Coordinates of N, CA and C in Angstrom, one line a residue:
M1 N 14.3 1.7 20.2 CA 15.1 2.2 18.4 C 15.3 3.1 18.3
A2 N 16.1 3.3 19.2 CA 17.3 4.7 18.9 C 17.1 5.4 17.5
G3 N 17.4 6.2 17.0 CA 18.1 7.0 16.1 C 16.5 6.5 14.1
H4 N 16.1 6.2 15.1 CA 14.9 5.4 14.0 C 14.2 6.8 13.8
S5 N 13.5 7.0 12.2 CA 12.7 8.3 12.3 C 11.8 7.6 11.1
K6 N 10.6 7.8 11.7 CA 9.5 7.5 11.0 C 9.5 8.8 8.7
W7 N 9.7 9.5 9.3 CA 10.0 10.2 8.9 C 10.6 9.7 7.4
A8 N 11.7 9.8 7.5 CA 13.5 9.9 6.6 C 12.5 8.0 6.3
N9 N 12.1 7.3 7.0 CA 11.7 5.9 6.6 C 10.9 6.2 5.2
I10 N 9.7 6.9 5.7 CA 8.0 7.4 5.3 C 8.5 8.0 3.5
Q11 N 9.4 8.7 3.1 CA 9.7 9.9 2.2 C 11.5 8.6 1.3
H12 N 11.9 8.1 2.7 CA 13.2 6.7 1.6 C 11.2 5.4 0.9
R13 N 10.6 5.1 1.6 CA 9.6 4.6 1.0 C 8.6 4.9 -0.5
K14 N 8.3 6.3 0.0 CA 8.0 6.9 -1.6 C 8.4 7.1 -2.5
G15 N 10.3 7.2 -2.1 CA 10.8 7.6 -3.4 C 11.2 6.6 -3.8
R16 N 11.4 5.2 -3.1 CA 11.0 4.0 -4.5 C 9.5 3.6 -5.4
Q17 N 9.5 4.1 -4.3 CA 7.9 4.0 -5.1 C 7.7 4.8 -6.8
D18 N 8.2 5.8 -6.4 CA 8.6 7.2 -7.2 C 9.2 6.3 -8.7
A19 N 10.0 5.7 -8.3 CA 11.5 4.9 -9.0 C 10.0 3.9 -9.8
K20 N 9.2 3.4 -9.5 CA 8.7 2.5 -10.1 C 7.2 2.3 -10.3
R21 N 7.5 3.9 -11.2 CA 5.9 4.8 -12.0 C 5.7 3.7 -13.2
G22 N 6.6 3.7 -14.0 CA 6.5 2.2 -15.5 C 4.7 1.4 -14.7
K23 N 4.9 1.1 -13.3 CA 4.1 -0.8 -13.1 C 2.8 0.1 -13.3
V24 N 2.7 2.1 -12.3 CA 1.8 1.3 -11.4 C 0.8 2.0 -11.9
F25 N 0.9 2.7 -13.5 CA -0.9 2.4 -14.2 C -1.6 0.8 -14.7
T26 N -0.6 -0.5 -14.7 CA -1.0 -1.4 -15.0 C -1.2 -2.3 -13.4
K27 N -1.0 -2.2 -11.4 CA -1.8 -2.4 -10.7 C -2.6 -1.1 -10.7
L28 N -3.3 -0.3 -11.4 CA -4.1 1.1 -11.0 C -5.5 -0.3 -11.4
I29 N -4.6 -0.1 -12.5 CA -6.1 -0.5 -13.7 C -6.7 -1.9 -12.9
K30 N -5.7 -2.5 -12.2 CA -6.3 -4.6 -12.2 C -7.1 -3.6 -11.1
E31 N -6.6 -3.1 -10.4 CA -7.1 -2.5 -9.3 C -8.2 -2.1 -9.4
I32 N -8.9 -1.5 -10.2 CA -10.2 -0.2 -10.2 C -11.1 -2.4 -11.4
T33 N -11.0 -2.1 -12.4 CA -11.5 -3.4 -12.4 C -12.1 -4.9 -11.7
V34 N -10.9 -4.6 -11.0 CA -11.1 -5.5 -9.6 C -13.0 -5.1 -8.9
A35 N -11.8 -3.9 -8.3 CA -12.7 -3.2 -7.2 C -14.9 -3.5 -8.1
A36 N -15.0 -2.8 -8.6 CA -16.0 -2.4 -10.3 C -16.1 -4.5 -10.0
R37 N -15.4 -4.9 -11.0 CA -16.5 -6.3 -10.7 C -17.0 -6.7 -9.2
M38 N -16.8 -6.6 -8.4 CA -17.1 -7.0 -7.1 C -18.3 -6.5 -6.4
G39 N -17.8 -4.9 -6.4 CA -18.5 -4.0 -6.2 C -19.8 -2.8 -6.5
G40 N -19.5 -2.7 -8.1 CA -20.5 -2.2 -9.3 C -19.8 -1.7 -9.4
G41 N -19.7 -0.2 -10.7 CA -19.2 0.7 -11.1 C -20.2 1.7 -11.1
D42 N -19.8 2.3 -9.8 CA -20.6 3.4 -8.9 C -19.7 3.4 -8.7
P43 N -18.6 4.7 -8.3 CA -17.6 5.1 -7.4 C -18.2 5.3 -5.9
N44 N -19.8 6.1 -6.2 CA -19.8 6.5 -5.2 C -21.0 5.4 -4.3
F45 N -21.1 4.4 -4.3 CA -21.6 3.5 -3.6 C -21.2 1.9 -4.4
N46 N -19.6 2.3 -3.5 CA -18.7 1.2 -3.9 C -16.5 2.2 -3.5
P47 N -16.9 1.9 -2.2 CA -15.7 2.2 -1.1 C -14.3 1.6 -2.3
R48 N -13.9 0.9 -1.8 CA -12.9 0.8 -3.2 C -12.5 1.4 -4.9
L49 N -13.7 1.3 -5.7 CA -13.5 1.5 -6.8 C -13.4 3.5 -5.9
R50 N -14.0 3.5 -5.5 CA -13.8 4.9 -5.4 C -12.1 5.7 -4.9
L51 N -11.3 4.4 -4.3 CA -10.9 4.9 -3.4 C -9.8 4.2 -4.7
A52 N -9.8 3.1 -5.1 CA -8.7 3.1 -6.8 C -9.0 4.6 -7.9
V53 N -10.3 4.7 -7.6 CA -10.1 5.6 -9.3 C -9.5 6.6 -8.5
D54 N -9.8 7.4 -6.9 CA -9.0 8.5 -6.7 C -7.4 7.9 -7.0
N55 N -6.5 7.7 -6.6 CA -5.8 7.0 -6.8 C -5.1 6.9 -8.0
A56 N -6.1 6.5 -8.8 CA -5.8 7.4 -10.8 C -5.7 8.1 -10.9
K57 N -6.5 8.5 -10.5 CA -6.3 10.4 -10.6 C -5.1 10.8 -10.4
T58 N -5.1 10.8 -9.2 CA -3.0 11.4 -9.0 C -2.4 11.4 -8.9
Q59 N -2.4 8.8 -9.4 CA -1.1 9.1 -10.5 C -1.8 10.3 -11.9
N60 N -1.9 10.5 -12.3 CA -2.8 11.6 -13.8 C -3.1 10.6 -14.5
M61 N -3.7 9.3 -14.5 CA -4.5 8.8 -15.5 C -5.7 9.2 -16.4
P62 N -5.4 9.0 -17.7 CA -6.2 9.9 -18.3 C -8.2 9.1 -18.2
G63 N -8.5 9.2 -17.5 CA -10.0 9.2 -17.8 C -10.9 8.3 -17.9
E64 N -10.8 8.0 -19.3 CA -10.9 7.2 -20.7 C -10.2 5.9 -20.0
N65 N -8.8 5.9 -19.8 CA -8.1 4.3 -18.9 C -8.6 4.4 -18.5
I66 N -10.3 4.8 -17.0 CA -10.5 4.5 -16.3 C -11.5 3.8 -16.5
D67 N -12.4 5.2 -17.5 CA -13.1 3.8 -17.3 C -12.9 3.1 -18.3
R68 N -12.9 2.6 -19.1 CA -12.0 0.9 -19.7 C -12.8 0.5 -18.4
A69 N -11.2 0.3 -17.9 CA -11.9 -0.4 -16.2 C -12.0 -0.9 -15.6
I70 N -13.3 0.4 -15.3 CA -14.1 -0.6 -14.8 C -14.9 -0.5 -15.8
K71 N -15.1 -0.6 -17.3 CA -16.9 -1.7 -17.7 C -15.8 -2.9 -18.2
R72 N -14.8 -3.2 -18.2 CA -14.2 -4.6 -18.0 C -14.3 -4.7 -17.4
G73 N -14.9 -4.3 -15.6 CA -14.4 -4.6 -14.3 C -16.3 -5.6 -14.4
T74 N -17.0 -4.8 -15.3 CA -18.8 -4.7 -14.7 C -18.9 -5.6 -15.8
G75 N -18.3 -5.8 -16.9 CA -18.7 -7.0 -17.8 C -19.1 -5.6 -19.3
E76 N -18.8 -4.7 -19.4 CA -19.9 -4.1 -20.7 C -19.0 -4.5 -22.1
L77 N -17.3 -4.7 -20.9 CA -16.0 -4.1 -22.2 C -15.0 -5.9 -22.1
E78 N -15.0 -7.2 -22.3 CA -14.2 -7.7 -22.6 C -13.0 -7.6 -22.3
G79 N -12.9 -8.4 -21.3 CA -11.2 -8.7 -20.7 C -10.7 -9.6 -19.7
V80 N -8.9 -9.5 -18.8 CA -8.7 -11.3 -18.6 C -9.8 -11.1 -16.9
S81 N -9.5 -12.0 -16.3 CA -10.6 -11.8 -14.6 C -9.8 -12.9 -14.2
Y82 N -9.6 -11.9 -13.2 CA -8.7 -11.3 -12.3 C -8.6 -12.2 -10.3
E83 N -7.7 -12.9 -9.6 CA -8.6 -13.1 -9.1 C -7.5 -13.1 -7.8
E84 N -8.3 -12.6 -6.9 CA -7.2 -11.9 -6.3 C -6.4 -13.1 -4.7
V85 N -5.2 -12.9 -4.3 CA -4.3 -13.9 -3.8 C -4.0 -13.4 -2.5
R86 N -4.1 -13.6 -1.6 CA -2.5 -13.4 -0.1 C -1.9 -14.2 0.0
Y87 N -0.3 -13.7 -0.3 CA 0.9 -14.8 0.4 C 1.5 -14.3 0.8
E88 N 2.1 -15.1 1.8 CA 2.7 -14.3 2.8 C 3.5 -15.1 3.8
G89 N 5.0 -14.4 4.4 CA 6.0 -14.9 4.6 C 7.3 -14.9 5.3
Y90 N 8.7 -14.7 5.9 CA 9.9 -14.0 6.8 C 10.3 -13.6 5.7
G91 N 11.3 -12.2 6.2 CA 12.0 -11.9 5.9 C 13.7 -12.6 6.7
I92 N 14.4 -11.2 6.1 CA 15.7 -10.5 6.8 C 15.3 -11.1 8.4
A93 N 15.8 -11.4 9.0 CA 16.0 -11.7 10.6 C 13.8 -11.9 11.4
G94 N 13.3 -12.8 10.4 CA 12.3 -12.6 10.7 C 11.2 -11.4 10.3
A95 N 11.7 -10.6 10.0 CA 10.6 -9.9 9.7 C 9.4 -10.4 8.6
A96 N 8.3 -9.5 9.5 CA 6.9 -10.0 8.5 C 7.0 -9.9 7.3
V97 N 6.3 -10.5 6.7 CA 5.3 -10.3 4.5 C 4.7 -10.4 4.2
M98 N 3.4 -9.5 3.9 CA 2.8 -10.2 3.1 C 2.8 -9.4 1.5
V99 N 2.0 -10.4 1.1 CA 2.4 -10.6 -0.8 C 0.7 -10.8 -0.8
D100 N 0.4 -9.4 -1.3 CA -1.0 -9.2 -2.1 C -1.0 -8.8 -3.5
C101 N -1.8 -9.9 -4.7 CA -1.9 -10.2 -5.6 C -2.8 -10.3 -6.8
L102 N -2.9 -9.8 -7.5 CA -4.3 -10.4 -8.9 C -4.0 -10.9 -10.1
T103 N -4.5 -11.9 -9.8 CA -4.0 -12.5 -11.2 C -5.0 -13.4 -11.6
D104 N -4.1 -14.4 -13.1 CA -5.1 -15.0 -13.6 C -4.5 -15.7 -14.4
N105 N -4.6 -16.8 -13.5 CA -2.9 -18.0 -13.2 C -2.7 -18.4 -11.5
K106 N -3.2 -18.4 -10.7 CA -2.7 -18.9 -9.3 C -1.4 -19.9 -9.7
T107 N -0.8 -20.3 -10.4 CA 0.1 -22.1 -9.9 C 1.1 -21.5 -10.7
R108 N 1.2 -19.4 -11.8 CA 2.1 -18.5 -12.5 C 2.6 -18.4 -10.3
T109 N 1.5 -17.3 -10.5 CA 1.8 -16.5 -9.7 C 2.9 -17.1 -8.1
V110 N 1.6 -18.8 -7.9 CA 2.4 -18.5 -6.1 C 4.6 -19.1 -6.5
A111 N 4.6 -19.4 -7.8 CA 5.9 -20.1 -7.8 C 6.8 -18.5 -8.3
D112 N 6.6 -18.0 -9.1 CA 6.9 -16.7 -8.3 C 7.0 -16.7 -7.0
V113 N 6.3 -15.7 -6.6 CA 6.6 -15.7 -5.5 C 7.3 -16.0 -4.8
R114 N 7.9 -18.0 -4.1 CA 7.6 -18.7 -3.1 C 9.4 -18.8 -4.0
H115 N 9.5 -18.6 -5.1 CA 10.6 -18.2 -5.8 C 11.7 -17.0 -5.2
A116 N 10.5 -16.5 -5.7 CA 11.7 -14.7 -4.8 C 12.3 -15.1 -4.0
F117 N 11.4 -15.8 -2.4 CA 11.0 -15.7 -1.6 C 12.3 -16.4 -1.3
S118 N 12.3 -18.1 -2.0 CA 13.7 -18.4 -1.7 C 15.3 -17.9 -2.1
K119 N 14.8 -17.0 -2.9 CA 16.5 -16.4 -3.8 C 17.1 -15.5 -3.2
Y120 N 16.3 -14.7 -2.1 CA 16.5 -13.7 -1.0 C 16.8 -13.3 0.2
G121 N 17.0 -14.8 0.6 CA 16.8 -15.3 2.0 C 15.3 -15.5 3.0
G122 N 14.6 -15.5 1.9 CA 13.0 -15.4 3.0 C 12.4 -16.5 2.9
N123 N 11.2 -16.5 3.5 CA 11.1 -17.8 3.0 C 10.0 -17.8 3.1
M124 N 8.8 -18.2 1.9 CA 7.6 -18.3 2.1 C 6.6 -19.4 3.4
G125 N 5.2 -19.1 4.6 CA 4.9 -19.3 5.1 C 3.7 -19.6 4.5
T126 N 2.6 -19.9 5.6 CA 1.1 -19.9 5.5 C 0.8 -19.2 4.9
D127 N -0.6 -19.6 4.7 CA -2.2 -18.6 5.4 C -2.1 -18.3 6.3
G128 N -2.1 -17.2 7.0 CA -2.3 -16.7 8.3 C -1.0 -16.3 8.8
C129 N 0.2 -16.9 8.5 CA 1.5 -17.0 9.5 C 1.7 -15.7 9.5
V130 N 1.7 -14.4 9.2 CA 2.3 -12.9 9.9 C 0.8 -12.0 9.8
A131 N -0.4 -12.4 8.6 CA -1.5 -11.6 8.8 C -1.9 -11.0 10.7
F132 N -1.8 -11.9 11.1 CA -2.4 -10.7 13.0 C -1.3 -10.3 13.2
Q133 N -0.2 -9.5 11.8 CA 0.5 -8.8 12.7 C 0.1 -7.8 12.3
F134 N -0.6 -7.7 11.2 CA -0.9 -5.8 10.7 C -2.6 -6.1 10.7
K135 N -2.7 -3.9 10.3 CA -3.0 -3.9 10.4 C -4.3 -2.9 9.1
H136 N -4.9 -3.2 9.5 CA -5.4 -2.6 7.5 C -6.2 -1.2 7.9
C137 N -5.9 -0.5 6.9 CA -6.2 0.7 7.3 C -5.3 1.5 6.7
G138 N -6.0 3.4 6.9 CA -5.4 4.2 5.2 C -3.8 5.0 6.8
Q139 N -3.7 5.7 6.2 CA -2.2 6.1 6.4 C -1.4 7.7 6.0
L140 N -2.4 8.8 7.2 CA -1.7 10.4 5.8 C -1.1 10.5 7.6
M141 N 0.8 10.5 6.8 CA 1.4 11.1 7.3 C 2.4 12.7 7.2
F142 N 2.4 13.4 8.1 CA 2.2 15.1 8.4 C 4.1 15.5 9.2
A143 N 4.4 16.7 7.8 CA 5.6 17.0 8.1 C 6.4 17.7 9.3
P144 N 6.7 17.3 10.0 CA 7.6 18.2 11.2 C 7.3 19.2 10.7
G145 N 6.8 19.6 12.4 CA 6.8 21.6 12.6 C 4.7 21.5 12.1
T146 N 4.5 20.8 11.7 CA 3.0 20.3 11.4 C 2.0 20.8 12.9
S147 N 1.2 21.8 12.9 CA 0.3 21.5 15.4 C 0.1 20.9 14.7
E148 N 0.3 20.0 16.3 CA -0.4 18.8 16.3 C -1.7 18.7 17.6
D149 N -2.1 20.3 17.2 CA -3.5 19.8 18.2 C -4.6 20.7 17.2
A150 N -3.7 21.2 16.3 CA -5.3 21.6 15.1 C -5.2 19.9 14.6
L151 N -3.7 19.9 13.9 CA -3.8 18.7 13.4 C -4.8 18.0 13.7
M152 N -4.7 17.5 15.4 CA -5.8 15.8 15.5 C -7.3 16.6 15.9
E153 N -7.0 18.1 16.4 CA -9.0 18.2 16.0 C -9.6 18.2 15.2
A154 N -8.8 18.5 13.6 CA -9.6 18.7 12.3 C -9.6 16.9 11.6
A155 N -8.3 16.4 12.3 CA -8.7 14.8 11.5 C -9.2 14.7 12.8
L156 N -9.3 14.6 14.4 CA -10.9 13.1 14.4 C -12.1 14.0 14.4
E157 N -11.8 15.5 14.0 CA -13.0 16.0 13.6 C -13.8 15.2 11.4
A158 N -12.4 14.8 10.8 CA -13.2 14.6 10.4 C -13.6 13.3 10.1
G159 N -13.0 13.0 11.0 CA -12.8 10.7 11.1 C -12.6 10.0 11.7
A160 N -11.5 10.3 11.7 CA -9.2 10.0 11.6 C -10.1 9.3 13.0
E161 N -9.8 7.2 12.5 CA -9.3 6.7 14.0 C -8.2 7.6 15.1
D162 N -7.1 8.0 14.1 CA -6.1 8.1 14.7 C -5.5 9.0 15.0
V163 N -4.6 9.8 16.0 CA -3.7 11.0 15.5 C -2.3 10.9 16.2
I164 N -1.5 10.1 16.3 CA 0.4 10.1 16.3 C 0.9 10.5 15.8
P165 N 1.4 11.5 17.3 CA 2.6 11.8 17.1 C 4.0 11.3 17.1
N166 N 5.0 11.7 16.5 CA 6.1 10.4 16.2 C 7.8 11.9 17.0
D167 N 8.2 11.1 17.7 CA 9.9 11.8 17.7 C 10.4 12.5 17.0
D168 N 10.4 11.8 16.1 CA 11.3 13.1 15.4 C 10.0 14.4 14.2
G169 N 8.6 14.6 15.2 CA 7.8 15.8 14.8 C 6.9 15.1 14.0
S170 N 7.5 14.4 13.5 CA 6.2 14.1 12.0 C 4.4 13.3 12.9
I171 N 3.0 14.0 11.8 CA 2.7 13.2 12.7 C 2.1 11.9 11.5
E172 N 1.0 11.0 12.1 CA 0.4 10.0 10.6 C -1.2 10.3 12.2
V173 N -1.8 10.4 11.0 CA -3.6 10.3 11.3 C -3.2 8.7 10.4
V174 N -3.7 8.3 11.4 CA -5.0 6.9 10.9 C -6.7 6.4 10.5
T175 N -6.5 5.9 9.5 CA -8.9 5.8 8.9 C -8.6 4.8 9.0
A176 N -9.4 4.6 9.1 CA -10.6 3.6 7.7 C -10.0 3.2 6.6
P177 N -10.4 1.8 6.6 CA -9.8 2.0 5.3 C -10.1 2.2 4.0
Y178 N -11.5 2.8 4.0 CA -12.5 3.5 3.3 C -12.9 4.5 3.6
E179 N -12.7 4.8 5.3 CA -12.5 6.3 5.2 C -11.7 6.9 4.7
F180 N -11.0 6.2 4.4 CA -8.8 7.5 3.6 C -9.5 9.0 2.9
S181 N -9.8 8.4 1.6 CA -10.7 9.8 1.1 C -11.3 10.5 1.3
T182 N -11.9 10.0 2.5 CA -13.0 11.6 3.6 C -13.2 12.5 4.2
V183 N -11.7 11.7 5.0 CA -10.7 12.1 6.1 C -9.8 12.9 5.3
K184 N -9.1 12.6 3.7 CA -7.8 13.4 3.8 C -8.6 14.6 2.3
E185 N -9.7 14.7 2.4 CA -10.1 15.5 1.6 C -10.4 17.1 2.6
A186 N -11.0 15.3 3.7 CA -11.2 17.2 5.0 C -10.0 17.9 5.5
L187 N -9.7 17.1 5.9 CA -8.3 17.7 6.0 C -7.5 18.7 5.7
E188 N -7.7 18.3 3.9 CA -7.5 19.4 3.2 C -8.0 20.6 3.4
K189 N -9.2 21.0 2.4 CA -10.2 21.5 3.3 C -9.7 22.5 3.9
A190 N -9.5 21.9 5.5 CA -9.2 22.2 7.2 C -7.6 23.3 7.3
G191 N -7.0 23.1 5.0 CA -5.8 23.2 5.3 C -4.5 22.7 5.6
F192 N -5.2 21.2 5.6 CA -3.7 20.1 6.2 C -3.2 19.4 4.6
K193 N -2.3 19.7 3.8 CA -1.7 18.5 3.3 C -1.2 17.6 3.2
A194 N -0.9 16.1 4.0 CA -0.7 15.1 3.3 C 0.9 14.7 2.5
E195 N 2.5 14.2 3.2 CA 3.2 14.8 2.3 C 3.3 12.9 1.9
F196 N 2.4 12.0 2.1 CA 2.2 11.3 2.1 C 0.9 9.7 2.2
G197 N 0.5 9.5 1.7 CA -0.4 8.9 2.6 C -1.0 8.0 1.3
E198 N -1.5 6.5 1.8 CA -2.1 5.5 1.7 C -3.5 4.5 1.8
V199 N -3.7 3.6 2.1 CA -4.9 2.4 2.1 C -2.7 1.2 2.3
T200 N -3.3 1.3 4.2 CA -2.6 0.0 3.6 C -2.5 -1.0 4.8
M201 N -1.4 -2.5 5.1 CA -1.6 -2.8 5.9 C 0.0 -1.9 6.9
K202 N -0.6 -1.8 8.1 CA 0.2 -1.2 9.1 C 1.0 -2.6 10.1
P203 N 2.6 -2.7 10.1 CA 3.0 -3.7 11.1 C 2.4 -2.8 12.7
L204 N 2.1 -4.1 13.0 CA 1.8 -3.9 14.6 C 3.1 -3.7 15.4
N205 N 4.1 -4.2 14.7 CA 5.4 -4.1 15.6 C 6.2 -4.0 14.2
E206 N 7.0 -3.5 14.5 CA 8.4 -3.4 13.7 C 10.2 -3.5 13.6
T207 N 10.5 -4.2 12.5 CA 11.5 -4.9 13.0 C 12.9 -4.4 11.8
E208 N 13.5 -3.3 13.3 CA 14.4 -2.4 12.6 C 15.3 -3.2 11.7
L209 N 15.9 -3.0 10.5 CA 17.1 -3.4 9.9 C 18.0 -2.5 9.0
E210 N 19.5 -3.0 9.7 CA 20.6 -2.5 9.5 C 21.6 -2.8 8.6
G211 N 22.6 -1.9 7.8 CA 23.7 -2.8 6.9 C 24.1 -3.7 6.3
D212 N 24.1 -5.1 6.4 CA 23.8 -6.0 5.8 C 22.4 -6.3 5.5
D213 N 21.6 -6.9 6.3 CA 20.1 -7.1 7.2 C 19.7 -6.6 5.9
A214 N 19.3 -4.9 6.5 CA 18.7 -3.6 5.3 C 19.2 -4.2 3.7
V215 N 20.0 -4.5 3.5 CA 20.2 -4.2 2.0 C 19.0 -5.8 1.2
R216 N 19.8 -6.9 2.4 CA 19.3 -8.0 2.1 C 17.7 -8.3 1.7
M217 N 17.2 -6.7 2.9 CA 15.9 -7.2 3.2 C 15.5 -6.0 1.8
Q218 N 15.8 -5.1 1.7 CA 15.0 -4.2 -0.1 C 15.2 -5.3 -0.6
K219 N 16.3 -6.0 -1.1 CA 16.4 -7.2 -2.5 C 15.5 -7.4 -2.2
L220 N 14.6 -8.5 -1.7 CA 13.4 -9.3 -1.3 C 12.6 -8.4 -2.3
L221 N 12.8 -7.3 -1.3 CA 10.8 -6.6 -0.9 C 10.7 -6.5 -2.7
D222 N 12.2 -6.0 -2.6 CA 11.8 -4.9 -4.9 C 12.2 -7.0 -5.6
A223 N 12.4 -8.0 -4.4 CA 11.8 -8.4 -6.1 C 10.8 -8.7 -6.0
L224 N 10.3 -9.2 -5.1 CA 8.8 -10.0 -4.3 C 7.8 -8.2 -5.3
D225 N 8.5 -7.2 -5.6 CA 7.1 -5.9 -5.8 C 7.2 -5.8 -7.5
S226 N 7.9 -6.9 -7.8 CA 9.0 -6.6 -9.7 C 8.1 -7.3 -10.2
L227 N 7.4 -8.7 -9.1 CA 6.5 -9.6 -10.3 C 5.4 -9.1 -11.0
D228 N 5.5 -9.7 -11.4 CA 4.2 -8.9 -12.4 C 2.5 -9.5 -11.7
D229 N 2.7 -10.0 -10.7 CA 1.5 -10.3 -11.1 C 1.1 -10.1 -9.5
V230 N 2.2 -8.8 -9.0 CA 1.9 -7.8 -7.5 C 1.4 -6.6 -6.9
Q231 N 0.1 -7.0 -6.6 CA 0.2 -5.5 -6.2 C 1.1 -4.5 -5.6
N232 N 0.6 -5.4 -4.0 CA 1.2 -4.8 -2.9 C 2.8 -5.5 -2.1
V233 N 3.4 -5.3 -1.6 CA 4.2 -6.0 -0.9 C 4.2 -5.0 0.9
Y234 N 3.6 -5.9 2.0 CA 3.7 -5.8 2.6 C 4.7 -6.1 3.8
T235 N 4.9 -5.1 4.9 CA 6.4 -5.9 5.8 C 6.4 -4.2 7.2
S236 N 6.7 -5.5 8.0 CA 7.8 -5.1 9.0 C 8.6 -4.7 9.7
A237 N 9.5 -4.8 8.1 CA 10.9 -4.6 8.2 C 10.9 -3.0 8.2
V238 N 12.0 -1.9 9.0 CA 11.7 -0.3 9.0 C 13.4 -0.4 8.3
I239 N 13.3 0.1 6.8 CA 15.1 -0.3 6.2 C 16.0 1.0 7.1
D240 N 17.5 0.6 7.0 CA 17.5 1.6 7.8 C 18.7 2.1 6.3
E241 N 18.5 3.5 5.9 CA 19.7 3.4 4.6 C 21.1 4.0 5.3
E242 N 21.1 4.6 6.3 CA 22.5 4.9 6.8 C 23.8 3.1 6.3

């Protein structure tokens, strides 16, 4: 993968996410509601809810919005009941794509997702067709120049699963999904602040796309991500901006 920079790619993704903040609150409220419904309303005993609340606070969501979402999830307040559903398929050059949704109408959602795949050159597949190509984990990315030895010692002490140095000098720390917040806080106390962090479905192998293929793939990803019922889109594609 000559010339491929993990750091540049992560910055590219982060920039696109920052540009879509209008949808962020809606997605976070849905996730908090579902997490509270499934595991109870106390973040201390519900790792998924804790992560959702931490993400909401990072995005400066008002506390009252968070509390209302939790109460809707636990049934203290009335609200829409959302169902989790995942769709899988292939993008440009066979790149794997997974689409996680929270919906109150699966018929509508599957039609919208299938339409986006077909319109932008992808193919929607069957359940499980690409899921095996991803690992559910927490991911923290540290800027080039970070001390690898010191970060590795602190990360492993904090309970991280792996520390991966990249060719471009950036360093990636991988955690178990619901240990993400704990490891992140421990590293910050040790003086290491990640430039980017999330719980994600990390591709085990990547498909690097350039030129027209990269443009077409980005259009497909944007179309999927813009759907109201879509929470997250994961892909094995690495988009080359140049």
